[in-house]
Every structure is written in structure tokens, then in C-alpha cells.
CSV table of C-alpha atoms in Angstrom, one decimal:
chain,number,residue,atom,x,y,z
A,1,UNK,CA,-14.8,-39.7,14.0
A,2,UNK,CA,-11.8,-37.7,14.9
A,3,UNK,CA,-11.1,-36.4,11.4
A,4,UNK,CA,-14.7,-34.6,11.5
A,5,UNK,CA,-15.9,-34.8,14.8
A,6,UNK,CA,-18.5,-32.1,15.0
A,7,UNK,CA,-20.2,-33.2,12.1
A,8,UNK,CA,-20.9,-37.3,12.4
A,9,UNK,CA,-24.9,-37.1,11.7
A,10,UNK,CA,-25.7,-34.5,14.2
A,11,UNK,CA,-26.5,-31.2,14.5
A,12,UNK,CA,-29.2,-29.0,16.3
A,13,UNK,CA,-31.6,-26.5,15.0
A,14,UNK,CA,-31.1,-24.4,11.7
A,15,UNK,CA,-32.3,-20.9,11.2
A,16,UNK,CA,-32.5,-19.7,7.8
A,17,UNK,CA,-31.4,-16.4,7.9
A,18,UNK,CA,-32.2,-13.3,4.7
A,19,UNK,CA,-29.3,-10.9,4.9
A,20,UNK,CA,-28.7,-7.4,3.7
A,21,UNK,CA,-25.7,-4.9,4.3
A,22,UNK,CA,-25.4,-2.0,5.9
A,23,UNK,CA,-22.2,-0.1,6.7
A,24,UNK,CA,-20.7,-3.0,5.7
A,25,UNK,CA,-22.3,-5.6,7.7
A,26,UNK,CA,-25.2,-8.4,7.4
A,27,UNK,CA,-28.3,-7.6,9.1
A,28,UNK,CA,-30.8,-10.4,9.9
A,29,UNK,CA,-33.6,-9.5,8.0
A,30,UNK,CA,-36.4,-12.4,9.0
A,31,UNK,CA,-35.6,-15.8,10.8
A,32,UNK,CA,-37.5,-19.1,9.3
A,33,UNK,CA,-36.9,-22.1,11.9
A,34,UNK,CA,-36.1,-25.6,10.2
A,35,UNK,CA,-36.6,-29.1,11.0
A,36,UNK,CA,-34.4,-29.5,14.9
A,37,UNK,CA,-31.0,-31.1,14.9
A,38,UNK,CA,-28.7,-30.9,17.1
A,39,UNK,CA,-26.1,-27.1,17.0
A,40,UNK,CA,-27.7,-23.7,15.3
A,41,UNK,CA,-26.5,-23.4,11.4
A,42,UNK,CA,-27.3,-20.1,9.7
A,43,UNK,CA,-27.7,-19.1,5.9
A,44,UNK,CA,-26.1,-15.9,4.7
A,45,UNK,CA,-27.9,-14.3,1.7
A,46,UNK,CA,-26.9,-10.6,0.3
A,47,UNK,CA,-29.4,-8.5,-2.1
A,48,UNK,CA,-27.9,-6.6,-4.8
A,49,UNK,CA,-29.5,-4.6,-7.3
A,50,UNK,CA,-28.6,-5.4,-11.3
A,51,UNK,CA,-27.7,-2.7,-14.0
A,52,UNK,CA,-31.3,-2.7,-15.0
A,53,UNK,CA,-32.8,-2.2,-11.6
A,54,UNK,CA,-34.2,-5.8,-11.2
A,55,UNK,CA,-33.2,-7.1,-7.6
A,56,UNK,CA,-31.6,-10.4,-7.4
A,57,UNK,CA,-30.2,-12.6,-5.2
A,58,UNK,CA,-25.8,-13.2,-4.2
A,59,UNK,CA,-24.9,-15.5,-1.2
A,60,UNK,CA,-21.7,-13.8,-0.2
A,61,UNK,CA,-19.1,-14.9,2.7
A,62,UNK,CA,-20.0,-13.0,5.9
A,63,UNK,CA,-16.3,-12.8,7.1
A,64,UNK,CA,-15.6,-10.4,3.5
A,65,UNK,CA,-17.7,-8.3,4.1
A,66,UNK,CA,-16.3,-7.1,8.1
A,67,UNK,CA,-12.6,-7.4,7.0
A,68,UNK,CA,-12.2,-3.9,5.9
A,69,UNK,CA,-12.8,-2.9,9.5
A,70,UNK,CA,-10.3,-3.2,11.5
A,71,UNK,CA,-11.1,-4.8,15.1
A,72,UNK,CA,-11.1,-2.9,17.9
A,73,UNK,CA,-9.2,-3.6,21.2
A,74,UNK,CA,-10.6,-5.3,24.0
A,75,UNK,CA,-9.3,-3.7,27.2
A,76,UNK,CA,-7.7,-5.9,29.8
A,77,UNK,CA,-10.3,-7.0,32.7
A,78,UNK,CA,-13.3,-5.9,30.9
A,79,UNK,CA,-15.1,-9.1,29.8
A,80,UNK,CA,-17.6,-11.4,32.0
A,81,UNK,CA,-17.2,-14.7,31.5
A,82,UNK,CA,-20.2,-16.4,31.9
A,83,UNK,CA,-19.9,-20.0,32.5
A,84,UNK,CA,-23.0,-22.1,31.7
A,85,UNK,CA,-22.9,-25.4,33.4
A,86,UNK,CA,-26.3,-26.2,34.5
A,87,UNK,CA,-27.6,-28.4,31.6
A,88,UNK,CA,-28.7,-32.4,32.7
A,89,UNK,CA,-26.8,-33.9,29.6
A,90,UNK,CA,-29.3,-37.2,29.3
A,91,UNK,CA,-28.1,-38.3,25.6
A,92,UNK,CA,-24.9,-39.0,27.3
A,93,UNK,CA,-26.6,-41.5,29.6
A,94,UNK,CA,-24.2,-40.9,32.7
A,95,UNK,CA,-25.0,-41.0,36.3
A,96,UNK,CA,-24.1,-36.8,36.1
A,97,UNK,CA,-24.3,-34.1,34.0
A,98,UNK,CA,-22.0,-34.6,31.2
A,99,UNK,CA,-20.3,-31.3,31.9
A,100,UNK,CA,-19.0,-33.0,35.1
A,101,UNK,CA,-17.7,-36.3,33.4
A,102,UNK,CA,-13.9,-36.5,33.9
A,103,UNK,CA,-11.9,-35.7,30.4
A,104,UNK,CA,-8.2,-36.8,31.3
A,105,UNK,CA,-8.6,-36.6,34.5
A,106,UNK,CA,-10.4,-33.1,34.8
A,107,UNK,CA,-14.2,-32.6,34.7
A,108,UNK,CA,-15.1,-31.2,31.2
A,109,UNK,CA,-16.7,-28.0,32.5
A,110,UNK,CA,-13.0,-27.2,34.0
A,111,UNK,CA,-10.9,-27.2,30.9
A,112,UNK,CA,-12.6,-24.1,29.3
A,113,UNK,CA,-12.6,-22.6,32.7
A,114,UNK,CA,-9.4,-23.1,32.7
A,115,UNK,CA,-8.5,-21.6,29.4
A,116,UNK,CA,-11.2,-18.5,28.5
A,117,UNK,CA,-10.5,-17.3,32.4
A,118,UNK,CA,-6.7,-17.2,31.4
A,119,UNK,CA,-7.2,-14.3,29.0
A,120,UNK,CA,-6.4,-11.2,30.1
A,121,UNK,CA,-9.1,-9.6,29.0
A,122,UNK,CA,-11.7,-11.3,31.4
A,123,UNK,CA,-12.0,-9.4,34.3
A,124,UNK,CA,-14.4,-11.8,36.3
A,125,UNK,CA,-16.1,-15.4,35.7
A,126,UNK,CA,-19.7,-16.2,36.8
A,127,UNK,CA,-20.5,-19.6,36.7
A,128,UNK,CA,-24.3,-20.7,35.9
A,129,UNK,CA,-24.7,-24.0,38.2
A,130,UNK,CA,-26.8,-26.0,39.7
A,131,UNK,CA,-25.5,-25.1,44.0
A,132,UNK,CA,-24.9,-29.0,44.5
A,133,UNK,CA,-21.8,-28.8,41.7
A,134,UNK,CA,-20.5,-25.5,43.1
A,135,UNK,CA,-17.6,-27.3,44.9
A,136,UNK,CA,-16.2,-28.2,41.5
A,137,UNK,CA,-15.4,-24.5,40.7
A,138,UNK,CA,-14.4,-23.2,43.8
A,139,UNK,CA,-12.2,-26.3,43.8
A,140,UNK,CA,-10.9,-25.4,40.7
A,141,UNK,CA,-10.4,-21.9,41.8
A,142,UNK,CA,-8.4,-22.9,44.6
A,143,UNK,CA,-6.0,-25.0,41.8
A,144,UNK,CA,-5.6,-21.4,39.9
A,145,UNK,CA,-7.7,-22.8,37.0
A,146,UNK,CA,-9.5,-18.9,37.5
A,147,UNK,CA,-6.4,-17.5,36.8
A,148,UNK,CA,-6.9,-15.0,39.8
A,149,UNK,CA,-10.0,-14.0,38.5
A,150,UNK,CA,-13.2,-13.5,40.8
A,151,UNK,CA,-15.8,-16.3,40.8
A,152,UNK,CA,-19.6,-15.6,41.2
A,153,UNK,CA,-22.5,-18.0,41.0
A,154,UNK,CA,-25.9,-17.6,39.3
A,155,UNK,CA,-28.7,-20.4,39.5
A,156,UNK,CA,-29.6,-21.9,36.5
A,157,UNK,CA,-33.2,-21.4,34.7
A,158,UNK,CA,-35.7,-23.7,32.8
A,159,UNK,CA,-34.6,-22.8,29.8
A,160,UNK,CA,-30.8,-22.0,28.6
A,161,UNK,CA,-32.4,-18.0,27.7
A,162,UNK,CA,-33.1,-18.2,31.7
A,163,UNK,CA,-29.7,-19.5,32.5
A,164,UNK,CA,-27.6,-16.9,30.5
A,165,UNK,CA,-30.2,-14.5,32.3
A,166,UNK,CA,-29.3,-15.1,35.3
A,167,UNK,CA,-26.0,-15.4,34.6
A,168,UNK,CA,-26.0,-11.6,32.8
A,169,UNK,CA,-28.0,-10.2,35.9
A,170,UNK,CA,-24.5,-11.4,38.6
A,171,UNK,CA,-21.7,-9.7,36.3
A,172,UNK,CA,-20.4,-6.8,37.2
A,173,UNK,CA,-22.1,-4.0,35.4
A,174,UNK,CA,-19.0,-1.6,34.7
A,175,UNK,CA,-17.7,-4.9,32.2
A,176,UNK,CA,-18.3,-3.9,28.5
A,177,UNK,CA,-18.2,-7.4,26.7
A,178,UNK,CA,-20.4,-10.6,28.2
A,179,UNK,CA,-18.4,-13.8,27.2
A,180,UNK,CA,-20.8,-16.9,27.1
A,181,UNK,CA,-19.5,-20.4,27.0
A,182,UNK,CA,-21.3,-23.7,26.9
A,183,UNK,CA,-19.1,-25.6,29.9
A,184,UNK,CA,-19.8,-29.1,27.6
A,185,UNK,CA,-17.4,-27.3,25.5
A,186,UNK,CA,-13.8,-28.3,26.2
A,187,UNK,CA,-11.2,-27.5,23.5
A,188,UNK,CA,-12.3,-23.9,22.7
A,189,UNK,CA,-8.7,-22.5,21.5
A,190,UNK,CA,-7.5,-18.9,23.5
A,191,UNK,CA,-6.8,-17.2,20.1
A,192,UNK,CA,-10.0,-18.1,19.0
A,193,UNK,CA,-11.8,-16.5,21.6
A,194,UNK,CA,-9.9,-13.5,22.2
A,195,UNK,CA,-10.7,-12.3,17.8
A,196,UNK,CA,-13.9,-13.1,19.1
A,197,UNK,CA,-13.9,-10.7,21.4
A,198,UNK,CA,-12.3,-8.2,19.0
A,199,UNK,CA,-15.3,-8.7,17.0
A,200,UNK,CA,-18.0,-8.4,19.3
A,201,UNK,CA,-16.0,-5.3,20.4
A,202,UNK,CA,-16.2,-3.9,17.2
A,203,UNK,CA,-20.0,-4.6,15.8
A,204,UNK,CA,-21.1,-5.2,19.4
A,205,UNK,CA,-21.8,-9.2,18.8
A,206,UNK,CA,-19.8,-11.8,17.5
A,207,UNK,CA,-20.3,-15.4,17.6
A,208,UNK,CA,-17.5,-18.3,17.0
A,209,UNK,CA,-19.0,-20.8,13.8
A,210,UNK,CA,-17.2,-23.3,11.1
A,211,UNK,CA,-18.5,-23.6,8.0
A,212,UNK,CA,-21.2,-26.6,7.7
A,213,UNK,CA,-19.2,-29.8,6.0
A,214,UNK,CA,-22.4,-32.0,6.1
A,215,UNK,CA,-25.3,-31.7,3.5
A,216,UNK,CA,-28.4,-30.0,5.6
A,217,UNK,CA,-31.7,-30.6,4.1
A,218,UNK,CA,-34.9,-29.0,5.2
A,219,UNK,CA,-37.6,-31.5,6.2
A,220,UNK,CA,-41.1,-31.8,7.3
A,221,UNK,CA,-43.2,-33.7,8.9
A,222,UNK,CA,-45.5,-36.5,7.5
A,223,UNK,CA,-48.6,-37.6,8.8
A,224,UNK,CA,-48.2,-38.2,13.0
A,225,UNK,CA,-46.2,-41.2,13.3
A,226,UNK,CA,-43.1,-39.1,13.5
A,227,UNK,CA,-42.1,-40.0,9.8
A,228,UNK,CA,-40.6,-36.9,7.8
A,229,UNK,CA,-40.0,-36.4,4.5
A,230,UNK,CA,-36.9,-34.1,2.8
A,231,UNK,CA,-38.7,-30.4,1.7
A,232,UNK,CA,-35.4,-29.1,0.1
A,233,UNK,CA,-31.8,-29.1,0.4
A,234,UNK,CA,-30.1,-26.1,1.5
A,235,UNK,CA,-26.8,-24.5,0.1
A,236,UNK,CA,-24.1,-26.2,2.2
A,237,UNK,CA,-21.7,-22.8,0.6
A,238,UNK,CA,-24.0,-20.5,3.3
A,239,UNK,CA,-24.3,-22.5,5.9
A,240,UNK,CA,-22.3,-22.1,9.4
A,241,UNK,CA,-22.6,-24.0,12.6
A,242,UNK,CA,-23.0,-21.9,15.6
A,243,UNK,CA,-20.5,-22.5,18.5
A,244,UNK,CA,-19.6,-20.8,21.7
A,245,UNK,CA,-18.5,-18.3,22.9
A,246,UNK,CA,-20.7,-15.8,21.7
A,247,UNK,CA,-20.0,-12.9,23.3
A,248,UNK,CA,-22.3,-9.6,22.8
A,249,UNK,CA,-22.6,-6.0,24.6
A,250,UNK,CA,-24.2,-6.3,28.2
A,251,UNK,CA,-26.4,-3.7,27.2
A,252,UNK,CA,-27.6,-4.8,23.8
A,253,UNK,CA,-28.2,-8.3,25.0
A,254,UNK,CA,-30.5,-6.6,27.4
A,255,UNK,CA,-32.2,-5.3,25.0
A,256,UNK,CA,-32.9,-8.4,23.4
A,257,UNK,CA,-34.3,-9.9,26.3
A,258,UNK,CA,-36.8,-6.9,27.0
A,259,UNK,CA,-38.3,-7.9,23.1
A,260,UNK,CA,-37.9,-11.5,23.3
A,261,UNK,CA,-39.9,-12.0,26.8
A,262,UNK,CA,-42.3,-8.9,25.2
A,263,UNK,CA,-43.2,-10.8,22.6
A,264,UNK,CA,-42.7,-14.1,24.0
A,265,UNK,CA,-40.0,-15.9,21.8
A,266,UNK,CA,-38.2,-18.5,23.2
A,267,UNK,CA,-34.3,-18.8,21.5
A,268,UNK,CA,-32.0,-21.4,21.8
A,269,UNK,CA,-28.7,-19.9,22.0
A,270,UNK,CA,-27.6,-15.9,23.0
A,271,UNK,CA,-27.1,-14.4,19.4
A,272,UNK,CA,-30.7,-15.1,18.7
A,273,UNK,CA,-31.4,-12.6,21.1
A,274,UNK,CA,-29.3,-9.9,19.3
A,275,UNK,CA,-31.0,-11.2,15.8
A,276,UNK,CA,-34.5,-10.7,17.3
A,277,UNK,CA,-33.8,-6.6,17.4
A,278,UNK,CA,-32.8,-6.7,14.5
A,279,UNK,CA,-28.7,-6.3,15.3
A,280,UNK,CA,-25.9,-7.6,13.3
A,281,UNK,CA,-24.0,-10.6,14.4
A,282,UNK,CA,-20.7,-11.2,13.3
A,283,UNK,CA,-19.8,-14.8,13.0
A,284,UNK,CA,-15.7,-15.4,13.9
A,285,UNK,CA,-14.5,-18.4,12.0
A,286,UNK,CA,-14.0,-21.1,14.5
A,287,UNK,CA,-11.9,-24.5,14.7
A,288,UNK,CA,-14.1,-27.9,14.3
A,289,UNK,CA,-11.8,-29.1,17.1
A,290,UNK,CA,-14.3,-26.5,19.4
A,291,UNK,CA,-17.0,-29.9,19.3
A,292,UNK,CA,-19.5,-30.1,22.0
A,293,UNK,CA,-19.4,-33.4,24.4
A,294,UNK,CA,-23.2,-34.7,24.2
A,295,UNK,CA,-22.6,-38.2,23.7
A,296,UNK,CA,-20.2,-41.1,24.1
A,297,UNK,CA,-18.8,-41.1,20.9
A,298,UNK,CA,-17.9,-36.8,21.4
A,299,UNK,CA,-16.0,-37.8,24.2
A,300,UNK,CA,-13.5,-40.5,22.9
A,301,UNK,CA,-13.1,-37.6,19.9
A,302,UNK,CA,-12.7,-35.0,22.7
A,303,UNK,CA,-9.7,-37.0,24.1
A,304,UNK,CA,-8.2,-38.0,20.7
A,305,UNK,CA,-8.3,-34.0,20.0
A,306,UNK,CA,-6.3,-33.7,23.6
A,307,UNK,CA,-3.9,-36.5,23.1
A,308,UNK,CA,-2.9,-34.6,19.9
A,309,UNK,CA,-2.2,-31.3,21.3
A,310,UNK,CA,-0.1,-32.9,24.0
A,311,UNK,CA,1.5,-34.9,21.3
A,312,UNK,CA,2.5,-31.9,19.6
A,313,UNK,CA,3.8,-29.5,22.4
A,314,UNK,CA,6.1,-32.8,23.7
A,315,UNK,CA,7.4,-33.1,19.9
């Protein structure tokens, strides 16, 4: 488990993404949702156009294609960090929300707090919370895990598109990134986040991912006792698994909202939005350490992944 802890037979819903460039970056073309797992993996497919005319199909890495541009600078203070922690966490089958579990002696939701609020180039951190766990971060405030940093609330909605909402609607409008991080996400590294944020700077979204290690297969169901049956396998080679942060423009992501409740879509995670309208998404190339704690097992992995880092700053 600890030598591939993201990917041990779970994952969360796939979108199948058809890609072209333009100005040197992918543009979702059309979205085609897959059998539900349990994280977002998406497909990268690039047109190109043979000697003879014909058009024909390359699957190319999205991270080539961005590298000739070179990121722009995130300014210091000007990046909301929005913190969601208002999800119920039942698969973990504790007596709280799994965000709130103790991981070595500090609830989950407080070790990315801890670290993303750090940067410099958060200016202020909104956390998306139920008001009966607010005493957790206002706690943690007092401890310095907000780095200085001012802490708003926002409630949290039905749905996680309502949450990050809500969340969007409390920062401080002058900001000109919106960092969003799942609180049941723990060992996010600094570095990680901040070329995130150079990324999302630069194309206006950006979105950490790892590359998908597990063979995905698209299924379908099979009669209505629940039974599926495999419709095809996918190419593992274009496949990333979506993590957080994912950090986008204020106003584009508002955008995205106006179309998505115009049209009523509901989307699963904040660069969905962004794809809806049409808008490039740059995908940052993430650690697998970044694993979200859903279950049991993800949290004896999350403290093997913790043990190790302190192992290696004592050596």
C-alpha cells in the first residue's frame, strides 16, 4: 500500500476528454462521462492533419505542449485559499468527518492548512465548514498554522459545486488566483502548489494530477442487478488522475458557474467548471504521495508517507 497508495483499486469518476491546440495549449473539446470510481482521470487526445490532408488522431503529453511558455509570477498575498472541509466522509466509518480524524496527532484538515497557508503567495484563507467544526481552525489559527494569514468562513452546500461557491463568494475580490484544496488532503507538497499557481497564473487554470499507474477500463451496466460488464479499456499513456489544488481565475470560474447552473450541469470537482466554457486547463504534474484519506487503509499509508518525511529531515 505505501509503495502506490493512491492507486490500490480505487478511483472516482473518469472524463474522457477530445483535445485540440491552440496557442499552444489543449482545449477541451467535448466531455463523455465513464462508469464512477472514486478521483477524476482525464484523456488527452491531439488532432493533427497528415501530408495528404486526411485528419488523424496523436495522444501527446499535455505538460510538452505548455513548456515553451514560461510561467508567470504569482504576486505575494494575491491567492485565496479556499479550504474545503465540509464533506461527511462515511466510507471511513468514523464517529466524525474524516477530515477531522487525528493524523499524528493533528486533525487531517490542519496539515494542509498548515502548509498551502505558509506560502507567500496566499494572501487570505477561507475555510468551507460545517459552524460546529469552526473551533478546529480558529484553534489552529491561534497555533500560527495560518501563518498570519486572515481566516474567513463560508457554509458548506449540498453539493461540493455549492461548497466551493460559497467559498468563492467570501474571498476577497481584489485576489487574482482562487486556490482550492480538498481538507481530506494532507501531504500536498509546498513546491507543488506554488508551479501550480504559476500555471494557473499563466493559462488562467491549472490543476495538480499524476499520471494513472492502474489499468482503467470503461464499463457499463448489465441488466438491473447492478452487474457491469467491461465496454473497452482506455489508454493508461493519456490518462491522469485529478488532485487538488486546482486553482483557477476568480473571474473565469465565475463564469463557469453562470453556464453550468444555466444549463444545469452538476460537476464533481472545480476544473470542470472551466472545461464546461470551453477553457484550457493545465494539468501540473503532481506527487502520488498527494493521496486523499477516504478510508482506513489511506490513513495507515498517510502516516507511513509522514513517518518517512520525518525520517528523512532527522537523517
Amino acid at each position: 500500500l505505501l509503495s502506490d497508495p493512491i492507486f490500490s483499486g480505487w478511483f472516482g469518476f473518469i472524463v474522457h476528454s477530445q483535445m485540440h491546440t491552440s496557442s499552444s495549449l489543449f482545449q477541451c473539446r467535448s466531455r463523455t462521462p465513464f462508469v464512477s470510481l472514486k478521483s477524476r482521470v482525464v484523456q488527452h487526445v491531439q488532432k493533427k492533419t497528415s501530408p495528404g490532408g486526411n485528419s488523424s488522431t496523436r495522444r501527446t503529453h499535455p505538460l510538452v505542449v505548455s513548456a515553451s511558455i514560461k510561467p508567470e509570477k504569482v504576486d505575494s498575498g494575491s491567492v485565496s485559499f479556499v479550504l474545503l472541509a465540509g464533506g461527511v466522509g462515511k466510507r471511513m466509518g468514523a464517529n466524525m468527518p474524516k477530515q477531522y480524524i487525528p493524523l499524528r496527532g493533528q486533525e487531517i484538515a490542519l496539515w494542509s492548512l498548515d502548509i498551502i497557508s505558509a506560502l507567500d503567495e496566499v494572501g487570505e484563507v477561507v475555510v468551507v465548514c460545517d459552524p460546529s467544526y469552526e473551533d478546529v481552525f480558529t484553534g489552529a489559527q491561534d497555533k500560527g498554522l495560518c501563518h498570519g494569514k486572515p481566516l474567513t468562513f463560508a457554509a458548506p452546500g449540498a453539493e461540493r459545486m455549492d461548497s466551493v461557491e460559497n467559498g468563492l463568494s467570501a474571498c476577497d475580490e481584489s485576489k487574482t488566483l482562487v486556490c482550492i484544496h480538498d481538507s481530506a488532503r494532507p501531504l500536498v507538497r509546498p513546491d507543488d502548489v506554488r508551479k501550480c499557481m504559476q500555471d494557473a497564473k499563466t493559462h488562467g487554470a491549472a490543476v495538480l494530477g499524476v499520471k494513472c499507474k492502474a489499468t482503467v477500463k470503461q464499463a457499463q451496466p448489465v441488466g438491473d442487478d447492478g452487474l457491469v460488464m467491461v465496454a473497452q479499456t482506455l489508454d493508461r499513456s493519456t490518462l491522469w488522475e485529478m488532485h487538488t489544488p486546482q486553482i483557477i481565475e476568480p473571474q473565469l470560474l465565475k463564469r463557469g458557474y453562470a453556464h453550468v447552473r444555466e444549463v444545469g450541469a452538476e460537476v464533481t470537482d472545480d476544473v470542470s467548471i472551466v472545461e464546461a466554457i470551453g477553457e484550457p486547463v493545465i494539468i501540473t504534474e503532481d506527487s502520488y504521495e498527494n493521496l486523499k484519506v477516504t478510508t482506513p487503509e489511506d490513513l495507515v499509508a498517510a502516516e507511513g508517507i509522514l513517518d518517512s518525511r520525518a525520517a528523512t529531515v532527522t537523517a
